[in-house]
Coordinates of C-alpha atoms in Angstrom, one line a residue:
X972 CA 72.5 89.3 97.2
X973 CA 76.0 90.0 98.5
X974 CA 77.4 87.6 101.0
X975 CA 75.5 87.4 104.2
X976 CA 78.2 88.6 106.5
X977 CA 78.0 92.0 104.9
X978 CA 74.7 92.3 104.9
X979 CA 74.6 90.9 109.1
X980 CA 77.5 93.4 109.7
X981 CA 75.9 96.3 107.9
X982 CA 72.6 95.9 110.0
X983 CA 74.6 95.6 112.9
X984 CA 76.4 98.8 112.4
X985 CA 73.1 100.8 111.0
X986 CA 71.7 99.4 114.7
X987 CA 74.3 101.8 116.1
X988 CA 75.4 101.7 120.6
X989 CA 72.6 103.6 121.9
X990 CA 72.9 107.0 123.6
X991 CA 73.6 109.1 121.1
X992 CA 73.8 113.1 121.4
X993 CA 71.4 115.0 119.7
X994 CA 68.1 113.9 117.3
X995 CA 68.6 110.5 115.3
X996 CA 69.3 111.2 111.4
X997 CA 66.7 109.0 109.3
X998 CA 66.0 106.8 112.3
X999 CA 69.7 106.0 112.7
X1000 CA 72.0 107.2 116.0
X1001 CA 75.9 107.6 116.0
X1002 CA 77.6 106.7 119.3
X1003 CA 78.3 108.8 122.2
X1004 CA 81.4 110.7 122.6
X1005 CA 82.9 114.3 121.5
X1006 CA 80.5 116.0 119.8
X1007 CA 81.9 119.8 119.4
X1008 CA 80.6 121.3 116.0
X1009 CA 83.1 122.3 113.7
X1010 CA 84.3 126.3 113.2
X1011 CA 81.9 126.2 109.4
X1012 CA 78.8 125.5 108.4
X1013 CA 79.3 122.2 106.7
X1014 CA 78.6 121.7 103.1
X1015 CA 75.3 119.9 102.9
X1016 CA 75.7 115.9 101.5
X1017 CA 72.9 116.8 98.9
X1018 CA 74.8 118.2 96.1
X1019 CA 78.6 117.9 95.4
X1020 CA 80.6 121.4 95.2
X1021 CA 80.2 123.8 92.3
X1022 CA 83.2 124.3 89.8
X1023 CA 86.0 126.5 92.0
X1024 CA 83.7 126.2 95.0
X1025 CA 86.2 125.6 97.3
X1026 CA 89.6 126.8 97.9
X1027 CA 92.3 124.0 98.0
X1028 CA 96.4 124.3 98.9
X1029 CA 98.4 125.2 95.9
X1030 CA 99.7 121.8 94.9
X1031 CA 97.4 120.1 96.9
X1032 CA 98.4 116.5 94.9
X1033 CA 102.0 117.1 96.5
X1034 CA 102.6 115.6 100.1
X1035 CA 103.3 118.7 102.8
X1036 CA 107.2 118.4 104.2
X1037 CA 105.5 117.9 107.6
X1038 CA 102.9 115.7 107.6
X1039 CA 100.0 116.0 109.9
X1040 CA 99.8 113.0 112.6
X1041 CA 97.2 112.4 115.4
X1042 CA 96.7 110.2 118.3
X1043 CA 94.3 107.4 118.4
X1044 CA 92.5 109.0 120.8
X1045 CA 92.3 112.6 118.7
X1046 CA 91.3 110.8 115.6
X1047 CA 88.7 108.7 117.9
X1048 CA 86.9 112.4 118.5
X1049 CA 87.1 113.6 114.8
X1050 CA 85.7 109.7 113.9
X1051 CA 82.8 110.2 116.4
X1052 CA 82.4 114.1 115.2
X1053 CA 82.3 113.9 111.2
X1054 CA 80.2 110.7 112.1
X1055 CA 77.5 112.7 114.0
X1056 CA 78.0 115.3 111.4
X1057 CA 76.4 113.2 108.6
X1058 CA 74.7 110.7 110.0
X1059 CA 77.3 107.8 109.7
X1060 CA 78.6 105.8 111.9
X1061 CA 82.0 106.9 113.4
X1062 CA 83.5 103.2 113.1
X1063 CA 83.1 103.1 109.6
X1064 CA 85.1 106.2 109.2
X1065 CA 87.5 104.8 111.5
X1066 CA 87.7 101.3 109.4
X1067 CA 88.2 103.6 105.9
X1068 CA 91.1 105.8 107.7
X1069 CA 92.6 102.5 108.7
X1070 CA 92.7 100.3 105.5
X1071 CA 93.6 103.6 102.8
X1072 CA 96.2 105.6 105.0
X1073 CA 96.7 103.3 108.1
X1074 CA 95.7 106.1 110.5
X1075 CA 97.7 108.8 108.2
X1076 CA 100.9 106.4 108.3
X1077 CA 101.0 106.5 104.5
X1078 CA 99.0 108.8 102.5
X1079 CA 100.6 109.2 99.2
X1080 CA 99.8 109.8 96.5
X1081 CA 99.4 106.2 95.5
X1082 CA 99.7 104.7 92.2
X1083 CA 96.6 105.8 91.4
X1084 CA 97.1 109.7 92.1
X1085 CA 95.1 109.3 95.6
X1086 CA 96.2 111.3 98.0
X1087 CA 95.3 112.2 101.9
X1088 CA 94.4 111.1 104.8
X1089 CA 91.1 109.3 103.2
X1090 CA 92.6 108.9 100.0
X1091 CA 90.5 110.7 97.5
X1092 CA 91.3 110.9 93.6
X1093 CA 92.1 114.9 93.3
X1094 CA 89.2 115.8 90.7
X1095 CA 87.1 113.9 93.5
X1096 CA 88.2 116.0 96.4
X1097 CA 87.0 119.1 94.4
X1098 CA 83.4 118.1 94.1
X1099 CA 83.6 116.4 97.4
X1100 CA 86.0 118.1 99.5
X1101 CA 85.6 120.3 102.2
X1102 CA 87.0 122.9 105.2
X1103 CA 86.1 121.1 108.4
X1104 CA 88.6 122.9 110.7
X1105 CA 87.8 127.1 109.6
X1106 CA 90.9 127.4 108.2
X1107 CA 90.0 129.2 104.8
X1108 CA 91.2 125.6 103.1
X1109 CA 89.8 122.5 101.9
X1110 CA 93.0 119.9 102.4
X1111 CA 92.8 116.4 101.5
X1112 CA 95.5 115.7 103.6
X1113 CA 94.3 117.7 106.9
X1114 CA 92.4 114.9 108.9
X1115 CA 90.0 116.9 110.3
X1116 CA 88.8 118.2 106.5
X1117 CA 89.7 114.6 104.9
X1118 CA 87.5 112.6 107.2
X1119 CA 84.5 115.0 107.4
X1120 CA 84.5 114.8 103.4
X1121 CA 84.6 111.3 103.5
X1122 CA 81.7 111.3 105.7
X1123 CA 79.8 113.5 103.2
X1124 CA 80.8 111.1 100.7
X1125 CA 79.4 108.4 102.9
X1126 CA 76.1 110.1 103.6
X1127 CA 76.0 111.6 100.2
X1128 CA 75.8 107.5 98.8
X1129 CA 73.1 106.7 101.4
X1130 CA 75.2 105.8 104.0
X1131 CA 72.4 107.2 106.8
X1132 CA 70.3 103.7 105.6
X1133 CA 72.2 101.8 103.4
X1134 CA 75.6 101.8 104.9
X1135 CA 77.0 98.7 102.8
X1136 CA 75.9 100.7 99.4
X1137 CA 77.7 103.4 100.5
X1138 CA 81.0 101.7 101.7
X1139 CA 80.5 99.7 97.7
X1140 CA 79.8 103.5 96.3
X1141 CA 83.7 104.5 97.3
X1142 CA 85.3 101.4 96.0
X1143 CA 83.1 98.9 93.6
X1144 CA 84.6 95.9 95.2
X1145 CA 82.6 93.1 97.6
X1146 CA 86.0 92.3 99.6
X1147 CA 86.6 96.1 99.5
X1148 CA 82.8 96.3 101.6
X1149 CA 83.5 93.5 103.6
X1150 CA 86.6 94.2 105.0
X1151 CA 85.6 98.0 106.1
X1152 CA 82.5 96.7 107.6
X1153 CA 84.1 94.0 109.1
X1154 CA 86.9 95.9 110.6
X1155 CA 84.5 98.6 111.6
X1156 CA 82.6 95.9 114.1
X1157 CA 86.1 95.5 115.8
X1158 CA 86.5 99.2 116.1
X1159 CA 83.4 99.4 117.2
X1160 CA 83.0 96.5 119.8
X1161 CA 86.5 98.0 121.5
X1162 CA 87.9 101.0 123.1
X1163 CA 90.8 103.5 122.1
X1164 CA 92.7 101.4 124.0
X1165 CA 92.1 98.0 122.5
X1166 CA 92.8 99.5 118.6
X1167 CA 95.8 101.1 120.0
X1168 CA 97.0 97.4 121.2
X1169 CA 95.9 96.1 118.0
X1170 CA 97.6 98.9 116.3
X1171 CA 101.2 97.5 118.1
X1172 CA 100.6 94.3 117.6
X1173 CA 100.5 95.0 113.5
X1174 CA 103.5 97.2 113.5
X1175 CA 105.2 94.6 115.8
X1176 CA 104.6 91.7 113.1
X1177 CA 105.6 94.0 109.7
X1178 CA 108.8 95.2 111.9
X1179 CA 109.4 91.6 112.7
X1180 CA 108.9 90.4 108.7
X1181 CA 110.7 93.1 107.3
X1182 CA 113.8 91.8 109.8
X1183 CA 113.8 88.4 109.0
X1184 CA 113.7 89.4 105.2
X1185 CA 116.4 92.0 105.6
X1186 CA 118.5 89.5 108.0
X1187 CA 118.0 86.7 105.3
X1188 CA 118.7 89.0 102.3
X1189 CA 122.4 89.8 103.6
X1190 CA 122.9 85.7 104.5
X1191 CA 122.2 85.2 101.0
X1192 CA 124.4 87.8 99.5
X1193 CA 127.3 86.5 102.1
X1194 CA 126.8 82.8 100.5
X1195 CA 126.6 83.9 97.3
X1196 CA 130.5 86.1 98.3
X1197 CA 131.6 82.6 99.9
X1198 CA 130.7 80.7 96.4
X1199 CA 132.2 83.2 94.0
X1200 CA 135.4 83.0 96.4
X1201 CA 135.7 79.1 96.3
X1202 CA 135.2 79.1 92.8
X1203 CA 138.7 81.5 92.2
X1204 CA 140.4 79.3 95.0
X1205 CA 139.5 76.3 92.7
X1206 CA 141.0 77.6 89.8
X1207 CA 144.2 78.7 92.1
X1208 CA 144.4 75.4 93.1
X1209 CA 144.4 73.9 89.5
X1210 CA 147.0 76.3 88.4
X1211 CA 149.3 74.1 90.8
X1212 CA 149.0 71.1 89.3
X1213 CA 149.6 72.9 86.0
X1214 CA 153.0 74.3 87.3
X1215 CA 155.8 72.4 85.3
X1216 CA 158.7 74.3 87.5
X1217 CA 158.7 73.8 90.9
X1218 CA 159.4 77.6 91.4
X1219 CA 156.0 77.8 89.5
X1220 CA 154.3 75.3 91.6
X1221 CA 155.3 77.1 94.6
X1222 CA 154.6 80.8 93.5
X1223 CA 151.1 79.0 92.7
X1224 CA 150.2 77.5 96.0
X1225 CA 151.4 80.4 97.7
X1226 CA 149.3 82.4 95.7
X1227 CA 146.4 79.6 96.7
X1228 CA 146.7 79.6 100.2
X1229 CA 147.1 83.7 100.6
X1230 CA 143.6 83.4 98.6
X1231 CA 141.7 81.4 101.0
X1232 CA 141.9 83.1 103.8
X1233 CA 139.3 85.4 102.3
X1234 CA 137.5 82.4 102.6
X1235 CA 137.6 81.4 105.9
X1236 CA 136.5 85.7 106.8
X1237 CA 133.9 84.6 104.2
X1238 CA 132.7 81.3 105.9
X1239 CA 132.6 83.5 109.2
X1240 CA 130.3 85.8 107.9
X1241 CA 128.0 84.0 106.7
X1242 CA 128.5 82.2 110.5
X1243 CA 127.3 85.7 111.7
X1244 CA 124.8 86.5 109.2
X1245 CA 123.2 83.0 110.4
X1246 CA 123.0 83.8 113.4
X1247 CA 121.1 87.3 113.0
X1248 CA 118.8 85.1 110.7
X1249 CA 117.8 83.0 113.6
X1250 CA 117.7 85.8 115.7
X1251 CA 115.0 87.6 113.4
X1252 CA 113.1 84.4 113.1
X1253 CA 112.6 84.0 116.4
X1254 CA 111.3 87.6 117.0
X1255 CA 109.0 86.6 114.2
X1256 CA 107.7 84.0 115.5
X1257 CA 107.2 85.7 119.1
X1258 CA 105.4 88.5 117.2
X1259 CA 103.1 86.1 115.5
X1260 CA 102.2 84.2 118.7
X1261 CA 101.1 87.5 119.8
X1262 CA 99.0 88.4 116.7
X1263 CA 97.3 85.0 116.8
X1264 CA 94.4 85.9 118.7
X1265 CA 93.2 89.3 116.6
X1266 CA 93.9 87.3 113.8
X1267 CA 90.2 84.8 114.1
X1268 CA 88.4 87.8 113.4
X1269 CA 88.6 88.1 109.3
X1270 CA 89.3 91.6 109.3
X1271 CA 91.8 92.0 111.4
X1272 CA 93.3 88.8 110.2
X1273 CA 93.5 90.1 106.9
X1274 CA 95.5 93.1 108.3
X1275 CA 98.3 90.1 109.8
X1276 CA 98.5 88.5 106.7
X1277 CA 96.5 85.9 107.8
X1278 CA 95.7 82.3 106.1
X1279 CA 92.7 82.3 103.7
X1280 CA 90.7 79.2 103.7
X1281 CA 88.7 77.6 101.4
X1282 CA 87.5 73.9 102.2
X1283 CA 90.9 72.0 101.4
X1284 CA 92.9 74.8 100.0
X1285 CA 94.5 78.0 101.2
X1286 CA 95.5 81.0 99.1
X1287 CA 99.8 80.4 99.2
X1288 CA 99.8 84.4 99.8
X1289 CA 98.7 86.8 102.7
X1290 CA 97.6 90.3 102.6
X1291 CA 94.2 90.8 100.9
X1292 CA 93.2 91.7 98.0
X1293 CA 94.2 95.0 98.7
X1294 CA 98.0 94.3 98.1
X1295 CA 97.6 90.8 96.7
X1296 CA 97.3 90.3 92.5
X1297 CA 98.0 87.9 90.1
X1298 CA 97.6 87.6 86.0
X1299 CA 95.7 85.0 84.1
X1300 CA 98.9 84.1 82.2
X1301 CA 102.2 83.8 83.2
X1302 CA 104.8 85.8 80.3
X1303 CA 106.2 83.0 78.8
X1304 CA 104.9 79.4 80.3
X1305 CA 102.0 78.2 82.4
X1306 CA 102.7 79.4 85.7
X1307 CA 101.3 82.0 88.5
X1308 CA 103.2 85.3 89.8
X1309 CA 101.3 86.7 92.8
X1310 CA 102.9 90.1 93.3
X1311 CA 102.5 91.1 97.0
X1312 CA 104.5 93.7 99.4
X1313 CA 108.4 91.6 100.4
X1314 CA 108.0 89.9 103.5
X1315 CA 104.1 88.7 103.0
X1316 CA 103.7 85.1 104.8
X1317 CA 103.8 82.1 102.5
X1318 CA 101.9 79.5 103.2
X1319 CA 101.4 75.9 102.1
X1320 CA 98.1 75.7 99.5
X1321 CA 96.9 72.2 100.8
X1322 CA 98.2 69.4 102.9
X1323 CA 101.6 67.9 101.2
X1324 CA 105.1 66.4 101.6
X1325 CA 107.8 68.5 101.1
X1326 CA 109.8 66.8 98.3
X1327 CA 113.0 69.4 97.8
X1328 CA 113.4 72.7 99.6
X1329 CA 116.1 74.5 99.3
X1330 CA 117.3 77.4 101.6
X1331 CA 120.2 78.9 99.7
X1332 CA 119.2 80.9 96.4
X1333 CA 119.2 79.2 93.4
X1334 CA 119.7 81.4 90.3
X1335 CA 116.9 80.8 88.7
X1336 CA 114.1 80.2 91.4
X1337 CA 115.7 81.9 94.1
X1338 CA 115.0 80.1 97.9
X1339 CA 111.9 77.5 97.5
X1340 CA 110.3 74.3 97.7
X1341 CA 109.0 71.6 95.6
X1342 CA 105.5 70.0 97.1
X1343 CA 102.8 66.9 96.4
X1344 CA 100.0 68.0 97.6
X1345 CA 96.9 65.2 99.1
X1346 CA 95.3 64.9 94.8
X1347 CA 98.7 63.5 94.1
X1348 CA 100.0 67.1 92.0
X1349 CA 103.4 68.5 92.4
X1350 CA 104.0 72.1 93.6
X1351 CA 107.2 74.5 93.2
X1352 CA 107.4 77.6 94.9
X1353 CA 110.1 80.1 94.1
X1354 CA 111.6 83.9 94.9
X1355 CA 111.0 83.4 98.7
X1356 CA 112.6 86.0 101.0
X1357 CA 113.2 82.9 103.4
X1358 CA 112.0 79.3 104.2
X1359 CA 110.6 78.4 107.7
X1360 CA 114.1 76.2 108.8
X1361 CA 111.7 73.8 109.4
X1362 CA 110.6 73.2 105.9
X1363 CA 112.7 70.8 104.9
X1364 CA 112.7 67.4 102.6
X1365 CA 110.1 64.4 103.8
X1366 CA 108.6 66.9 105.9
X1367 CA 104.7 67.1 105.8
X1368 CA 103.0 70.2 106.3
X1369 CA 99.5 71.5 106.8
X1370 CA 96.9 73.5 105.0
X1371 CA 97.5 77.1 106.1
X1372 CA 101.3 76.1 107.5
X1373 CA 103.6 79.1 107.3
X1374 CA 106.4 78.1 105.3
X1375 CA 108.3 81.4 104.5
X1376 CA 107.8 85.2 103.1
X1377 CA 107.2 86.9 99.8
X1378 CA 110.8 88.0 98.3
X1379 CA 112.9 88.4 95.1
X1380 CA 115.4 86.0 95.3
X1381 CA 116.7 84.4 92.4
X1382 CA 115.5 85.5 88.5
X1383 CA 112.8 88.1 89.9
X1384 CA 112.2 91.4 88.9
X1385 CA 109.9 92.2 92.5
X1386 CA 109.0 90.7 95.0
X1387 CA 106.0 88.1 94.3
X1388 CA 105.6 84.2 94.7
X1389 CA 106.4 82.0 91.7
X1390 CA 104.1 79.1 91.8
X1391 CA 103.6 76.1 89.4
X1392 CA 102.4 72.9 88.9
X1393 CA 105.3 70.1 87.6
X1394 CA 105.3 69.9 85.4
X1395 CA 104.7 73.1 84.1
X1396 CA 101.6 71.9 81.6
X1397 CA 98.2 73.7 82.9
X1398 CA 97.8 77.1 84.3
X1399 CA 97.7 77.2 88.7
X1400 CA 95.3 80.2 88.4
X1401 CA 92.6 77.7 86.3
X1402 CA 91.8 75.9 89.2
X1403 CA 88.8 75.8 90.7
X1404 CA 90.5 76.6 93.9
X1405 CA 92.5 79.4 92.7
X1406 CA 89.8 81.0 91.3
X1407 CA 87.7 80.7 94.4
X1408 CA 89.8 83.6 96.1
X1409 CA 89.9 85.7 93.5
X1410 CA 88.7 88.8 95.1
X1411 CA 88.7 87.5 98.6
X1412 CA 92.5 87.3 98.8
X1413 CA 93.8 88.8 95.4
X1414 CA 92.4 90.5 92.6
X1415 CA 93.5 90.5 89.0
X1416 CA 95.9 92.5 87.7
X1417 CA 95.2 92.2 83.8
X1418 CA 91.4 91.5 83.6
X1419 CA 88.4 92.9 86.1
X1420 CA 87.9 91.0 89.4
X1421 CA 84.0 90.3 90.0
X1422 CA 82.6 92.8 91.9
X1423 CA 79.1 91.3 92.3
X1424 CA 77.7 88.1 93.0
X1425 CA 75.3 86.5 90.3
X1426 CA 72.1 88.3 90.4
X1427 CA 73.2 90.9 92.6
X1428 CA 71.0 94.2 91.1
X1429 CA 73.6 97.1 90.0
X1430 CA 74.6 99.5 92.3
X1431 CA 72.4 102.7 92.7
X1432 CA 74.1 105.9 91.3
X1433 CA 74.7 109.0 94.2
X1434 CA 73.4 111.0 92.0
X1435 CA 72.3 111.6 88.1
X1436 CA 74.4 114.7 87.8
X1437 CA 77.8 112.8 89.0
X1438 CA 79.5 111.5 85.2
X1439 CA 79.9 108.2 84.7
X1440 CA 83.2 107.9 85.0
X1441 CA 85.8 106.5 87.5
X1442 CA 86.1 110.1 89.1
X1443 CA 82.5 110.4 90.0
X1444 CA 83.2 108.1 93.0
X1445 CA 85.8 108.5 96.0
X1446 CA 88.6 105.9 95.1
X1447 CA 90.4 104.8 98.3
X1448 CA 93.7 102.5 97.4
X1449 CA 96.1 101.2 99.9
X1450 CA 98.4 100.4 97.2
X1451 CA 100.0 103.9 97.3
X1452 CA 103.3 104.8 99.1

């Protein structure tokens, strides 16, 4: 069976708040709240849309200049409406609008070719997409149409009895049904008010990251101006002591000394651009002090890019597995690259000593840290945006310890997290450990992740005339941008 806090989660949201308006659907009641019908009959959930049933914008793949934006509190009413529509509860909506457009904050098209406020696959919206607003137009990214379809989706899967089934029916992924489900309870335990507070306290902590990376990025491009400086001054100063003729000599140190004062405006800015480093850090941690609390629940931790733990070790990289992947190989010698967005925490995999960090960039690695962890192995990590100032040699740090951000400095192509045992003889990601997250934290980038436990029966097609294919489901992504 799949893991007993979906299953306790999806019960709890099938129970439902009581007081709903109008007759139960299958025994099952949505919450109380705006309950205006929309302007068109609605499509029933029974049967997807015929061939050219529907009429769509021209280039209904392609963004519109102005996007569409709503309140929480309008998009609160249109959860609760498209909810009561087709029997599903409104918090689930809310939890799918959340996770693949953050509330229409980014809705493509992703990598994938999703697009909208619900992030449908565009040969999906025409079988499953509707006009919910009377417009004449079935527009994927219109909320009021996007979320009623994904509702009919929803109900369409099963969603009036089996609502985990249907949440696995859009994306065939157990962290994928956990996390809507889980975030869902939040929603639904709250008030409009409460997700708005947890909606500043997010964007407070990714404005924060994406400071301290930006702050550190031009520290680290003023040391690298201040070495490439000193190492012309040094070669001014040995053409001095290579002057034969005094007139020489003293053309040579004049040319010397006129050359290092670009070194002392150098060693000022990289004064400055340490100071506005320390600046950002301490907004970041002021943001995460903030966050703490949200972040006990697992959903909404996994929204702050909080620690994963399992028993002794901690995944080094947060985010989910929504935006965290790795390979099984690295491209030329055994090591790990978990790709994940610049300025994703960092944090230590185990208990360990800090044996070298280093906060400058080296060419290679880029700002890191070497490890030993408590089972005696030896850890470097590498292409950090920045290290915690505290990280620093002889230090010992805990399981789950923030020690920096996701970055590209050094030899990197993206930003992602170089990680490898020393030395470099056996693979990280062929550890038990490592393994153990893989799709709880990350998924795999060049192989399947499991999507069921062992003896878990296979999911239940919607329907026998949907092709098997990966466009006969609703693929949400919040990979897209």
């Amino acid at each position: 069976m799949r893991l007993l806090v979906v299953a306790a989660t999806a019960l709890a949201l099938l129970a439902g708040p009581a007081g709903a308006a109008g007759p139960p659907v299958l025994g099952f009641s949505v919450s109380s709240g705006p309950q205006a019908a929309p302007r068109v009959a609605l499509p029933s959930a029974s049967v997807p849309n015929s061939p050219g049933g529907i009429s769509i914008p021209v280039s209904f793949t392609t963004p519109p200049v102005n996007a569409q934006r709503l309140d929480l509190a309008s998009l609160h009413q249109l959860w609760q409406r498209a909810g009561a529509a087709y029997g599903i509860p409104w918090n689930v909506l809310a939890a799918i609008n959340k996770i693949e457009s953050n509330f229409g904050g980014n809705m493509g098209p992703s990598s994938a070719g999703a697009v909208g406020w619900m992030q449908f696959m565009p040969s999906t919206w025409l079988r499953w997409g509707l006009d919910a607003d009377g417009d004449g137009v079935a527009d994927p990214w219109n909320a009021t149409d996007a979320v009623y379809a994904a509702a009919r989706y929803l109900a369409a899967a099963g969603g009036q009895t089996d609502i985990s089934r249907a949440v696995f029916s859009y994306n065939h992924a157990d962290w994928y049904v956990r996390e809507v489900l889980d975030l869902a309870q939040v929603y639904g335990s709250g008030t409009v008010a409460q997700t708005a507070d947890l909606e500043r306290l997010q964007a407070a902590l990714e404005a924060a990251r994406s400071r301290v990376v930006a702050a550190n990025q031009d520290l680290v491009a003023a040391q690298a101006r201040e070495r490439s400086l000193r190492s012309v001054s040094g070669r001014l100063h040995t053409d001095v002591g290579k002057a034969n003729l005094l007139s020489d000599r003293l053309a040579a140190e004049r040319r010397a000394v006129q050359f290092d004062v670009r070194i002392d405006g150098a060693l000022a800015a990289v004064a400055r651009a340490e100071q506005l480093v320390e600046r950002a850090q301490a907004g970041l941690r002021d943001a995460q002090q903030s966050a703490q609390a949200p972040s006990f629940t697992p959903a909404v931790g996994a929204l702050m890019g909080a620690p994963s733990y399992d028993g002794q070790w901690v995944f080094p990289v947060g985010g989910g597995p929504e935006v965290v992947s790795a390979a099984h190989t690295h491209h030329d010698y055994p090591a790990v690259d978990i790709a994940a967005p610049a300025g994703s925490p960092v944090y230590a995999i185990s208990n360990a000593v800090v044996l070298n960090a280093w906060h400058e960039a080296d060419p290679r690695c880029g700002i890191g840290m070497t490890i030993r962890t408590e089972d005696g192995q030896v850890w470097t990590y590498c292409h950090l945006a920045v290290l915690e100032a505290t990280v620093v040699d002889g230090v010992s740090l805990a399981a789950g310890t923030q020690i920096g951000l996701v970055g590209s400095t050094g030899h990197a192509t993206g930003p992602h997290l170089h990680l490898q045992l020393q030395p470099p003889k056996t693979y990280p990601q062929d550890q038990p450990w490592f393994q153990s997250f893989a799709g709880k934290t990350f998924t795999w980038q060049d192989a399947p992740t499991p999507l069921e436990l062992a003896g878990e029966p296979p999911a239940p097609k919607v329907f026998t005339v949907v092709p098997e294919s990966r466009d006969a489901v609703v693929t949400f992504t919040r990979l897209g941008g």
